[in-house]
PDB file of C-alpha atoms and ligand atoms in Angstrom:
ATOM      1  CA  MET A 114      40.312  82.605  45.206  1.00  0.00           C
ATOM      2  CA  HIS A 115      38.420  79.897  43.287  1.00  0.00           C
ATOM      3  CA  LYS A 116      36.845  81.183  40.042  1.00  0.00           C
ATOM      4  CA  ASP A 117      33.331  80.078  41.075  1.00  0.00           C
ATOM      5  CA  ILE A 118      33.433  82.085  44.312  1.00  0.00           C
ATOM      6  CA  LYS A 119      31.834  85.531  44.181  1.00  0.00           C
ATOM      7  CA  LYS A 120      32.992  86.699  47.588  1.00  0.00           C
ATOM      8  CA  ILE A 121      34.803  85.295  50.609  1.00  0.00           C
ATOM      9  CA  LEU A 122      32.520  85.482  53.628  1.00  0.00           C
ATOM     10  CA  LEU A 123      34.843  83.954  56.245  1.00  0.00           C
ATOM     11  CA  SER A 124      38.567  83.477  55.757  1.00  0.00           C
ATOM     12  CA  ALA A 125      40.413  80.482  57.194  1.00  0.00           C
ATOM     13  CA  ASP A 126      41.701  82.685  60.031  1.00  0.00           C
ATOM     14  CA  GLU A 127      38.236  84.025  60.802  1.00  0.00           C
ATOM     15  CA  ILE A 128      36.842  80.479  60.884  1.00  0.00           C
ATOM     16  CA  LYS A 129      39.594  79.427  63.282  1.00  0.00           C
ATOM     17  CA  LYS A 130      38.710  82.238  65.662  1.00  0.00           C
ATOM     18  CA  ILE A 131      34.979  81.440  65.516  1.00  0.00           C
ATOM     19  CA  VAL A 132      35.654  77.764  66.234  1.00  0.00           C
ATOM     20  CA  SER A 133      37.818  78.621  69.262  1.00  0.00           C
ATOM     21  CA  GLU A 134      35.153  80.952  70.657  1.00  0.00           C
ATOM     22  CA  LEU A 135      32.493  78.257  70.269  1.00  0.00           C
ATOM     23  CA  ALA A 136      34.716  75.669  71.969  1.00  0.00           C
ATOM     24  CA  GLU A 137      35.318  78.032  74.867  1.00  0.00           C
ATOM     25  CA  LYS A 138      31.557  78.461  75.457  1.00  0.00           C
ATOM     26  CA  ILE A 139      30.876  74.731  75.118  1.00  0.00           C
ATOM     27  CA  ASN A 140      33.723  73.852  77.507  1.00  0.00           C
ATOM     28  CA  ALA A 141      32.353  76.300  80.082  1.00  0.00           C
ATOM     29  CA  ASP A 142      28.785  74.935  79.800  1.00  0.00           C
ATOM     30  CA  PHE A 143      29.580  71.210  79.730  1.00  0.00           C
ATOM     31  CA  LYS A 144      31.925  71.516  82.735  1.00  0.00           C
ATOM     32  CA  GLY A 145      33.924  68.387  82.005  1.00  0.00           C
ATOM     33  CA  GLN A 146      30.879  66.098  81.728  1.00  0.00           C
ATOM     34  CA  PRO A 147      31.271  63.164  79.304  1.00  0.00           C
ATOM     35  CA  THR A 148      29.603  63.965  76.005  1.00  0.00           C
ATOM     36  CA  VAL A 149      28.768  62.276  72.724  1.00  0.00           C
ATOM     37  CA  ALA A 150      29.422  64.528  69.721  1.00  0.00           C
ATOM     38  CA  ILE A 151      27.019  63.690  66.917  1.00  0.00           C
ATOM     39  CA  VAL A 152      28.343  64.986  63.635  1.00  0.00           C
ATOM     40  CA  LEU A 153      25.904  65.458  60.775  1.00  0.00           C
ATOM     41  CA  LEU A 154      27.625  64.262  57.600  1.00  0.00           C
ATOM     42  CA  LYS A 155      29.039  65.187  55.301  1.00  0.00           C
ATOM     43  CA  GLY A 156      29.290  68.980  55.523  1.00  0.00           C
ATOM     44  CA  SER A 157      30.085  69.231  59.237  1.00  0.00           C
ATOM     45  CA  MET A 158      33.151  67.013  59.248  1.00  0.00           C
ATOM     46  CA  PHE A 159      35.731  69.790  58.773  1.00  0.00           C
ATOM     47  CA  PHE A 160      34.117  71.957  61.436  1.00  0.00           C
ATOM     48  CA  ALA A 161      33.678  69.013  63.809  1.00  0.00           C
ATOM     49  CA  ALA A 162      37.297  67.929  63.404  1.00  0.00           C
ATOM     50  CA  ASP A 163      38.525  71.406  64.356  1.00  0.00           C
ATOM     51  CA  LEU A 164      35.968  71.995  67.137  1.00  0.00           C
ATOM     52  CA  MET A 165      36.455  68.610  68.803  1.00  0.00           C
ATOM     53  CA  ARG A 166      40.185  69.152  69.125  1.00  0.00           C
ATOM     54  CA  GLU A 167      39.433  72.168  71.320  1.00  0.00           C
ATOM     55  CA  LEU A 168      36.899  70.451  73.581  1.00  0.00           C
ATOM     56  CA  THR A 169      38.172  69.607  77.056  1.00  0.00           C
ATOM     57  CA  MET A 170      35.536  67.157  78.369  1.00  0.00           C
ATOM     58  CA  PRO A 171      35.725  63.416  77.613  1.00  0.00           C
ATOM     59  CA  VAL A 172      34.024  63.274  74.233  1.00  0.00           C
ATOM     60  CA  SER A 173      33.132  60.371  72.007  1.00  0.00           C
ATOM     61  CA  LEU A 174      32.226  60.661  68.358  1.00  0.00           C
ATOM     62  CA  ASP A 175      29.326  59.417  66.311  1.00  0.00           C
ATOM     63  CA  PHE A 176      27.746  60.284  62.968  1.00  0.00           C
ATOM     64  CA  MET A 177      24.365  60.742  61.370  1.00  0.00           C
ATOM     65  CA  LYS A 178      23.691  61.402  57.730  1.00  0.00           C
ATOM     66  CA  LEU A 179      20.531  63.064  56.524  1.00  0.00           C
ATOM     67  CA  SER A 180      19.500  64.257  53.140  1.00  0.00           C
ATOM     68  CA  SER A 181      17.163  66.980  52.017  1.00  0.00           C
ATOM     69  CA  TYR A 182      19.052  68.786  49.285  1.00  0.00           C
ATOM     70  CA  GLY A 183      19.975  66.646  46.294  1.00  0.00           C
ATOM     71  CA  ASN A 184      21.842  68.800  43.808  1.00  0.00           C
ATOM     72  CA  GLU A 185      19.741  71.909  44.286  1.00  0.00           C
ATOM     73  CA  THR A 186      20.353  75.007  46.358  1.00  0.00           C
ATOM     74  CA  ASN A 187      16.906  74.726  47.913  1.00  0.00           C
ATOM     75  CA  SER A 188      15.820  72.108  50.415  1.00  0.00           C
ATOM     76  CA  SER A 189      13.277  69.565  49.166  1.00  0.00           C
ATOM     77  CA  GLY A 190      11.568  69.686  52.561  1.00  0.00           C
ATOM     78  CA  ILE A 191      11.708  65.929  53.089  1.00  0.00           C
ATOM     79  CA  VAL A 192      14.462  64.857  55.459  1.00  0.00           C
ATOM     80  CA  LYS A 193      15.643  61.269  54.962  1.00  0.00           C
ATOM     81  CA  ILE A 194      17.891  59.374  57.365  1.00  0.00           C
ATOM     82  CA  LEU A 195      20.731  57.766  55.430  1.00  0.00           C
ATOM     83  CA  LEU A 196      22.912  56.775  58.407  1.00  0.00           C
ATOM     84  CA  ASP A 197      22.003  56.544  62.080  1.00  0.00           C
ATOM     85  CA  THR A 198      24.106  56.649  65.262  1.00  0.00           C
ATOM     86  CA  SER A 199      25.768  53.468  66.485  1.00  0.00           C
ATOM     87  CA  VAL A 200      26.318  54.017  70.231  1.00  0.00           C
ATOM     88  CA  GLU A 201      23.960  53.947  73.217  1.00  0.00           C
ATOM     89  CA  LEU A 202      22.611  57.459  73.839  1.00  0.00           C
ATOM     90  CA  GLU A 203      20.429  56.870  76.903  1.00  0.00           C
ATOM     91  CA  GLY A 204      21.457  59.125  79.789  1.00  0.00           C
ATOM     92  CA  LYS A 205      24.212  60.787  77.741  1.00  0.00           C
ATOM     93  CA  ASN A 206      24.955  64.456  77.071  1.00  0.00           C
ATOM     94  CA  LEU A 207      24.658  64.959  73.339  1.00  0.00           C
ATOM     95  CA  LEU A 208      26.207  67.713  71.282  1.00  0.00           C
ATOM     96  CA  ILE A 209      24.896  67.844  67.725  1.00  0.00           C
ATOM     97  CA  ILE A 210      27.461  69.397  65.380  1.00  0.00           C
ATOM     98  CA  GLU A 211      26.032  70.964  62.211  1.00  0.00           C
ATOM     99  CA  ASP A 212      27.612  73.070  59.473  1.00  0.00           C
ATOM    100  CA  ILE A 213      24.689  75.364  58.678  1.00  0.00           C
ATOM    101  CA  VAL A 214      21.081  75.848  59.769  1.00  0.00           C
ATOM    102  CA  ASP A 215      18.921  76.898  56.856  1.00  0.00           C
ATOM    103  CA  SER A 216      15.202  75.972  56.966  1.00  0.00           C
ATOM    104  CA  GLY A 217      15.903  74.185  60.262  1.00  0.00           C
ATOM    105  CA  ARG A 218      14.073  71.058  59.106  1.00  0.00           C
ATOM    106  CA  THR A 219      17.141  68.818  59.305  1.00  0.00           C
ATOM    107  CA  LEU A 220      17.930  69.815  62.870  1.00  0.00           C
ATOM    108  CA  LEU A 221      14.343  69.592  64.043  1.00  0.00           C
ATOM    109  CA  LYS A 222      14.126  66.039  62.742  1.00  0.00           C
ATOM    110  CA  VAL A 223      17.473  65.051  64.314  1.00  0.00           C
ATOM    111  CA  GLN A 224      16.646  66.717  67.602  1.00  0.00           C
ATOM    112  CA  ASN A 225      13.278  64.953  67.874  1.00  0.00           C
ATOM    113  CA  MET A 226      14.770  61.591  66.942  1.00  0.00           C
ATOM    114  CA  LEU A 227      17.550  61.908  69.505  1.00  0.00           C
ATOM    115  CA  LYS A 228      15.224  63.120  72.268  1.00  0.00           C
ATOM    116  CA  ASP A 229      13.207  59.906  71.838  1.00  0.00           C
ATOM    117  CA  ARG A 230      16.295  57.945  72.934  1.00  0.00           C
ATOM    118  CA  SER A 231      16.231  59.381  76.485  1.00  0.00           C
ATOM    119  CA  PRO A 232      19.539  61.279  76.538  1.00  0.00           C
ATOM    120  CA  LYS A 233      20.361  63.439  79.551  1.00  0.00           C
ATOM    121  CA  CYS A 234      20.490  66.531  77.351  1.00  0.00           C
ATOM    122  CA  VAL A 235      20.665  67.500  73.698  1.00  0.00           C
ATOM    123  CA  ARG A 236      22.479  70.653  72.659  1.00  0.00           C
ATOM    124  CA  ILE A 237      23.056  71.943  69.155  1.00  0.00           C
ATOM    125  CA  CYS A 238      26.112  73.704  67.793  1.00  0.00           C
ATOM    126  CA  THR A 239      26.228  75.151  64.285  1.00  0.00           C
ATOM    127  CA  LEU A 240      29.032  76.979  62.550  1.00  0.00           C
ATOM    128  CA  LEU A 241      26.664  79.047  60.392  1.00  0.00           C
ATOM    129  CA  ASP A 242      23.089  80.241  60.712  1.00  0.00           C
ATOM    130  CA  LYS A 243      20.867  81.640  57.942  1.00  0.00           C
ATOM    131  CA  PRO A 244      17.914  82.851  60.042  1.00  0.00           C
ATOM    132  CA  ASP A 245      16.169  84.490  57.057  1.00  0.00           C
ATOM    133  CA  ARG A 246      15.336  81.047  55.710  1.00  0.00           C
ATOM    134  CA  ARG A 247      14.008  79.459  58.903  1.00  0.00           C
ATOM    135  CA  GLU A 248      10.776  77.436  58.613  1.00  0.00           C
ATOM    136  CA  ALA A 249      11.073  74.941  61.469  1.00  0.00           C
ATOM    137  CA  ASP A 250      11.021  76.094  65.060  1.00  0.00           C
ATOM    138  CA  VAL A 251      14.331  74.784  66.343  1.00  0.00           C
ATOM    139  CA  TYR A 252      16.480  76.301  69.093  1.00  0.00           C
ATOM    140  CA  VAL A 253      20.205  76.347  68.419  1.00  0.00           C
ATOM    141  CA  ASP A 254      22.392  76.598  71.539  1.00  0.00           C
ATOM    142  CA  TYR A 255      25.672  77.653  69.890  1.00  0.00           C
ATOM    143  CA  VAL A 256      25.939  79.693  66.673  1.00  0.00           C
ATOM    144  CA  GLY A 257      29.337  80.533  65.183  1.00  0.00           C
ATOM    145  CA  SER A 258      28.289  83.147  62.652  1.00  0.00           C
ATOM    146  CA  VAL A 259      24.980  84.506  61.365  1.00  0.00           C
ATOM    147  CA  ILE A 260      25.142  84.891  57.586  1.00  0.00           C
ATOM    148  CA  PRO A 261      22.930  86.519  54.925  1.00  0.00           C
ATOM    149  CA  ASN A 262      20.604  84.531  52.695  1.00  0.00           C
ATOM    150  CA  GLU A 263      23.226  83.434  50.154  1.00  0.00           C
ATOM    151  CA  PHE A 264      24.339  79.993  49.045  1.00  0.00           C
ATOM    152  CA  VAL A 265      27.766  79.383  50.542  1.00  0.00           C
ATOM    153  CA  VAL A 266      30.401  76.688  50.015  1.00  0.00           C
ATOM    154  CA  GLY A 267      33.763  75.663  51.451  1.00  0.00           C
ATOM    155  CA  TYR A 268      35.101  74.289  54.761  1.00  0.00           C
ATOM    156  CA  GLY A 269      32.845  71.260  54.309  1.00  0.00           C
ATOM    157  CA  LEU A 270      29.883  72.934  52.617  1.00  0.00           C
ATOM    158  CA  ASP A 271      29.173  71.777  49.090  1.00  0.00           C
ATOM    159  CA  TYR A 272      27.275  72.463  45.937  1.00  0.00           C
ATOM    160  CA  ALA A 273      26.694  69.175  44.099  1.00  0.00           C
ATOM    161  CA  GLU A 274      29.503  67.620  46.191  1.00  0.00           C
ATOM    162  CA  GLN A 275      32.069  70.206  45.049  1.00  0.00           C
ATOM    163  CA  TYR A 276      34.007  72.918  46.915  1.00  0.00           C
ATOM    164  CA  ARG A 277      34.054  71.136  50.313  1.00  0.00           C
ATOM    165  CA  ASN A 278      37.855  71.351  50.409  1.00  0.00           C
ATOM    166  CA  LEU A 279      38.099  75.148  50.105  1.00  0.00           C
ATOM    167  CA  PRO A 280      39.790  76.414  53.297  1.00  0.00           C
ATOM    168  CA  TYR A 281      37.448  79.448  53.488  1.00  0.00           C
ATOM    169  CA  ILE A 282      33.670  79.941  53.245  1.00  0.00           C
ATOM    170  CA  GLY A 283      32.542  81.841  50.180  1.00  0.00           C
ATOM    171  CA  ILE A 284      29.404  82.844  48.319  1.00  0.00           C
ATOM    172  CA  LEU A 285      28.965  80.679  45.230  1.00  0.00           C
ATOM    173  CA  ASP A 286      28.555  82.590  41.974  1.00  0.00           C
ATOM    174  CA  GLU A 287      24.978  82.256  40.654  1.00  0.00           C
ATOM    175  CA  SER A 288      26.297  81.330  37.188  1.00  0.00           C
ATOM    176  CA  VAL A 289      27.297  77.942  38.617  1.00  0.00           C
ATOM    177  CA  TYR A 290      23.713  76.885  39.378  1.00  0.00           C
ATOM    178  CA  SER A 291      21.463  79.181  37.317  1.00  0.00           C
ATOM    179  CA  ASN A 292      21.623  77.292  34.020  1.00  0.00           C
TER     180      ASN A 292
HETATM  181  P1  IMP B 813      17.928  72.747  56.528  1.00  0.00           P
HETATM  182  O1  IMP B 813      17.277  71.436  56.854  1.00  0.00           O
HETATM  183  O2  IMP B 813      17.138  73.492  55.482  1.00  0.00           O
HETATM  184  O3  IMP B 813      18.221  73.605  57.724  1.00  0.00           O
HETATM  185  O4  IMP B 813      19.263  72.431  55.760  1.00  0.00           O
HETATM  186  C1  IMP B 813      20.461  72.193  56.387  1.00  0.00           C
HETATM  187  C2  IMP B 813      21.422  71.517  55.431  1.00  0.00           C
HETATM  188  O5  IMP B 813      21.317  72.062  54.112  1.00  0.00           O
HETATM  189  C3  IMP B 813      22.855  71.765  55.852  1.00  0.00           C
HETATM  190  O6  IMP B 813      23.319  70.732  56.682  1.00  0.00           O
HETATM  191  C4  IMP B 813      23.592  71.806  54.540  1.00  0.00           C
HETATM  192  O7  IMP B 813      24.019  70.513  54.153  1.00  0.00           O
HETATM  193  C5  IMP B 813      22.577  72.298  53.525  1.00  0.00           C
HETATM  194  N1  IMP B 813      22.712  73.741  53.249  1.00  0.00           N
HETATM  195  C6  IMP B 813      21.911  74.748  53.640  1.00  0.00           C
HETATM  196  N2  IMP B 813      22.338  75.939  53.205  1.00  0.00           N
HETATM  197  C7  IMP B 813      23.481  75.696  52.527  1.00  0.00           C
HETATM  198  C8  IMP B 813      24.429  76.538  51.840  1.00  0.00           C
HETATM  199  O8  IMP B 813      24.337  77.782  51.772  1.00  0.00           O
HETATM  200  N3  IMP B 813      25.473  75.895  51.256  1.00  0.00           N
HETATM  201  C9  IMP B 813      25.652  74.547  51.319  1.00  0.00           C
HETATM  202  N4  IMP B 813      24.797  73.724  51.949  1.00  0.00           N
HETATM  203  C10 IMP B 813      23.726  74.299  52.544  1.00  0.00           C
HETATM  204 MG1   MG B 814      25.033  69.513  51.895  1.00  0.00          MG
END
Protein backbone atom coordinates (compact mmCIF):
# COMPACT_ATOMS: atom_id res chain seq x y z
CA MET A 1 0.00 0.00 0.00
CA HIS A 2 1.21 3.54 -0.79
CA LYS A 3 2.56 5.38 2.29
CA ASP A 4 0.11 8.29 1.87
CA ILE A 5 -2.94 6.00 1.95
CA LYS A 6 -4.64 5.62 5.33
CA LYS A 7 -7.01 2.84 4.33
CA ILE A 8 -8.03 0.96 1.20
CA LEU A 9 -11.72 1.51 0.55
CA LEU A 10 -12.10 -0.56 -2.64
CA SER A 11 -9.53 -3.06 -3.86
CA ALA A 12 -8.85 -3.59 -7.56
CA ASP A 13 -10.97 -6.76 -7.46
CA GLU A 14 -13.85 -4.99 -5.73
CA ILE A 15 -13.73 -2.19 -8.32
CA LYS A 16 -13.82 -4.75 -11.13
CA LYS A 17 -16.95 -6.33 -9.69
CA ILE A 18 -18.67 -2.95 -9.22
CA VAL A 19 -17.87 -1.96 -12.81
CA SER A 20 -19.31 -5.23 -14.17
CA GLU A 21 -22.51 -4.80 -12.15
CA LEU A 22 -22.93 -1.25 -13.44
CA ALA A 23 -22.36 -2.37 -17.04
CA GLU A 24 -24.95 -5.10 -16.64
CA LYS A 25 -27.60 -2.58 -15.50
CA ILE A 26 -26.70 -0.10 -18.24
CA ASN A 27 -26.79 -2.81 -20.92
CA ALA A 28 -30.24 -3.91 -19.74
CA ASP A 29 -31.61 -0.33 -19.73
CA PHE A 30 -30.11 0.89 -23.01
CA LYS A 31 -31.28 -2.24 -24.87
CA GLY A 32 -28.76 -2.00 -27.68
CA GLN A 33 -29.60 1.61 -28.58
CA PRO A 34 -26.67 3.66 -29.96
CA THR A 35 -25.20 5.83 -27.23
CA VAL A 36 -22.61 8.56 -26.82
CA ALA A 37 -20.49 8.08 -23.69
CA ILE A 38 -19.37 11.45 -22.36
CA VAL A 39 -16.39 11.02 -20.08
CA LEU A 40 -15.60 13.79 -17.62
CA LEU A 41 -11.82 14.23 -17.57
CA LYS A 42 -9.48 13.54 -16.10
CA GLY A 43 -10.54 11.40 -13.13
CA SER A 44 -13.10 9.24 -14.94
CA MET A 45 -10.83 7.92 -17.65
CA PHE A 46 -9.78 4.71 -15.85
CA PHE A 47 -13.36 3.91 -14.88
CA ALA A 48 -14.68 4.79 -18.34
CA ALA A 49 -12.08 2.63 -20.07
CA ASP A 50 -13.09 -0.39 -17.99
CA LEU A 51 -16.86 0.27 -18.12
CA MET A 52 -16.99 0.91 -21.86
CA ARG A 53 -15.34 -2.40 -22.63
CA GLU A 54 -18.30 -4.12 -20.97
CA LEU A 55 -21.02 -2.15 -22.76
CA THR A 56 -22.84 -4.06 -25.49
CA MET A 57 -24.67 -1.29 -27.41
CA PRO A 58 -22.96 0.68 -30.20
CA VAL A 59 -21.18 3.37 -28.21
CA SER A 60 -19.13 6.33 -29.29
CA LEU A 61 -16.82 8.29 -27.04
CA ASP A 62 -16.46 11.95 -26.26
CA PHE A 63 -14.93 14.04 -23.49
CA MET A 64 -15.65 17.08 -21.38
CA LYS A 65 -13.32 18.67 -18.89
CA LEU A 66 -14.55 20.79 -16.04
CA SER A 67 -12.77 22.30 -13.13
CA SER A 68 -13.90 23.23 -9.66
CA TYR A 69 -11.19 21.90 -7.39
CA GLY A 70 -7.74 23.36 -7.99
CA ASN A 71 -5.33 21.79 -5.53
CA GLU A 72 -7.70 21.73 -2.59
CA THR A 73 -9.84 18.95 -1.19
CA ASN A 74 -12.89 21.21 -1.19
CA SER A 75 -14.76 22.39 -4.26
CA SER A 76 -14.48 26.10 -5.04
CA GLY A 77 -18.14 26.10 -6.09
CA ILE A 78 -17.47 27.62 -9.50
CA VAL A 79 -17.53 25.09 -12.31
CA LYS A 80 -15.52 26.10 -15.39
CA ILE A 81 -15.67 24.35 -18.75
CA LEU A 82 -12.15 23.64 -19.96
CA LEU A 83 -13.03 21.28 -22.83
CA ASP A 84 -16.37 20.71 -24.53
CA THR A 85 -17.76 17.80 -26.57
CA SER A 86 -16.95 17.59 -30.27
CA VAL A 87 -19.76 15.47 -31.78
CA GLU A 88 -23.40 16.22 -32.60
CA LEU A 89 -25.58 15.33 -29.60
CA GLU A 90 -29.04 16.16 -30.95
CA GLY A 91 -31.37 13.16 -30.76
CA LYS A 92 -28.68 10.96 -29.17
CA ASN A 93 -28.73 8.84 -26.02
CA LEU A 94 -26.08 10.24 -23.72
CA LEU A 95 -24.35 8.46 -20.89
CA ILE A 96 -22.29 10.77 -18.70
CA ILE A 97 -19.45 8.89 -17.01
CA GLU A 98 -18.15 10.45 -13.78
CA ASP A 99 -15.69 9.22 -11.17
CA ILE A 100 -17.29 10.69 -8.05
CA VAL A 101 -20.26 12.88 -7.15
CA ASP A 102 -19.43 15.17 -4.26
CA SER A 103 -21.32 18.50 -4.03
CA GLY A 104 -23.05 17.57 -7.29
CA ARG A 105 -22.30 20.97 -8.81
CA THR A 106 -20.17 19.59 -11.64
CA LEU A 107 -22.82 17.12 -12.75
CA LEU A 108 -25.66 19.60 -12.48
CA LYS A 109 -23.79 22.01 -14.74
CA VAL A 110 -22.93 19.26 -17.27
CA GLN A 111 -26.43 17.85 -17.23
CA ASN A 112 -28.02 21.26 -17.87
CA MET A 113 -25.56 22.08 -20.63
CA LEU A 114 -26.14 18.77 -22.39
CA LYS A 115 -29.93 18.96 -22.05
CA ASP A 116 -29.83 22.27 -23.94
CA ARG A 117 -28.47 20.39 -26.97
CA SER A 118 -31.70 18.39 -27.47
CA PRO A 119 -30.43 14.85 -26.86
CA LYS A 120 -32.95 12.00 -26.75
CA CYS A 121 -31.97 11.22 -23.17
CA VAL A 122 -29.25 12.00 -20.65
CA ARG A 123 -28.28 9.43 -18.05
CA ILE A 124 -25.54 9.67 -15.46
CA CYS A 125 -23.26 6.93 -14.21
CA THR A 126 -20.81 7.46 -11.36
CA LEU A 127 -18.39 5.02 -9.81
CA LEU A 128 -18.55 6.69 -6.38
CA ASP A 129 -21.09 8.79 -4.53
CA LYS A 130 -20.50 10.91 -1.40
CA PRO A 131 -24.11 11.84 -0.57
CA ASP A 132 -23.16 13.54 2.72
CA ARG A 133 -21.62 16.39 0.75
CA ARG A 134 -24.45 17.00 -1.73
CA GLU A 135 -25.45 20.63 -2.35
CA ALA A 136 -26.87 20.53 -5.88
CA ASP A 137 -30.05 18.65 -6.63
CA VAL A 138 -28.89 16.20 -9.28
CA TYR A 139 -30.29 12.73 -9.95
CA VAL A 140 -27.72 10.04 -10.65
CA ASP A 141 -29.05 7.01 -12.56
CA TYR A 142 -26.22 4.55 -11.82
CA VAL A 143 -24.09 4.56 -8.66
CA GLY A 144 -21.27 2.05 -8.21
CA SER A 145 -20.55 2.55 -4.53
CA VAL A 146 -21.72 4.97 -1.84
CA ILE A 147 -18.75 6.09 0.25
CA PRO A 148 -18.30 8.05 3.51
CA ASN A 149 -17.28 11.69 3.59
CA GLU A 150 -13.53 11.13 3.16
CA PHE A 151 -11.12 12.36 0.52
CA VAL A 152 -10.25 9.40 -1.68
CA VAL A 153 -7.66 8.85 -4.41
CA GLY A 154 -6.67 6.17 -6.90
CA TYR A 155 -8.17 4.53 -10.01
CA GLY A 156 -8.24 7.96 -11.67
CA LEU A 157 -8.98 10.11 -8.62
CA ASP A 158 -6.28 12.57 -7.69
CA TYR A 159 -5.01 14.92 -5.06
CA ALA A 160 -2.99 17.68 -6.74
CA GLU A 161 -2.68 15.44 -9.83
CA GLN A 162 -1.06 12.60 -7.87
CA TYR A 163 -2.21 9.04 -7.07
CA ARG A 164 -4.38 8.58 -10.19
CA ASN A 165 -2.43 5.46 -11.14
CA LEU A 166 -3.08 3.52 -7.91
CA PRO A 167 -5.01 0.37 -8.88
CA TYR A 168 -7.27 0.65 -5.79
CA ILE A 169 -9.29 3.47 -4.19
CA GLY A 170 -8.00 4.59 -0.82
CA ILE A 171 -8.53 7.27 1.80
CA LEU A 172 -5.74 9.84 1.61
CA ASP A 173 -3.91 10.47 4.88
CA GLU A 174 -4.74 13.94 6.25
CA SER A 175 -1.03 14.67 6.78
CA VAL A 176 -0.69 15.00 3.00
CA TYR A 177 -2.98 18.05 2.77
CA SER A 178 -3.21 19.47 6.31
CA ASN A 179 -0.01 21.52 6.28
P1 LIG B 1 -18.60 18.10 -7.27
O1 LIG B 1 -18.86 19.13 -8.33
O2 LIG B 1 -18.41 18.75 -5.92
O3 LIG B 1 -19.62 17.00 -7.21
O4 LIG B 1 -17.17 17.50 -7.54
C1 LIG B 1 -16.95 16.44 -8.38
C2 LIG B 1 -15.48 16.37 -8.75
O5 LIG B 1 -14.64 16.69 -7.63
C3 LIG B 1 -15.09 14.97 -9.16
O6 LIG B 1 -15.21 14.79 -10.54
C4 LIG B 1 -13.66 14.87 -8.70
O7 LIG B 1 -12.77 15.31 -9.71
C5 LIG B 1 -13.55 15.81 -7.51
N1 LIG B 1 -13.65 15.10 -6.22
C6 LIG B 1 -14.67 15.09 -5.35
N2 LIG B 1 -14.41 14.34 -4.27
C7 LIG B 1 -13.18 13.82 -4.47
C8 LIG B 1 -12.34 12.92 -3.71
O8 LIG B 1 -12.68 12.41 -2.62
N3 LIG B 1 -11.13 12.64 -4.26
C9 LIG B 1 -10.72 13.13 -5.46
N4 LIG B 1 -11.47 13.97 -6.20
C10 LIG B 1 -12.68 14.30 -5.71
MG1 LIG C 1 -10.16 15.86 -9.74
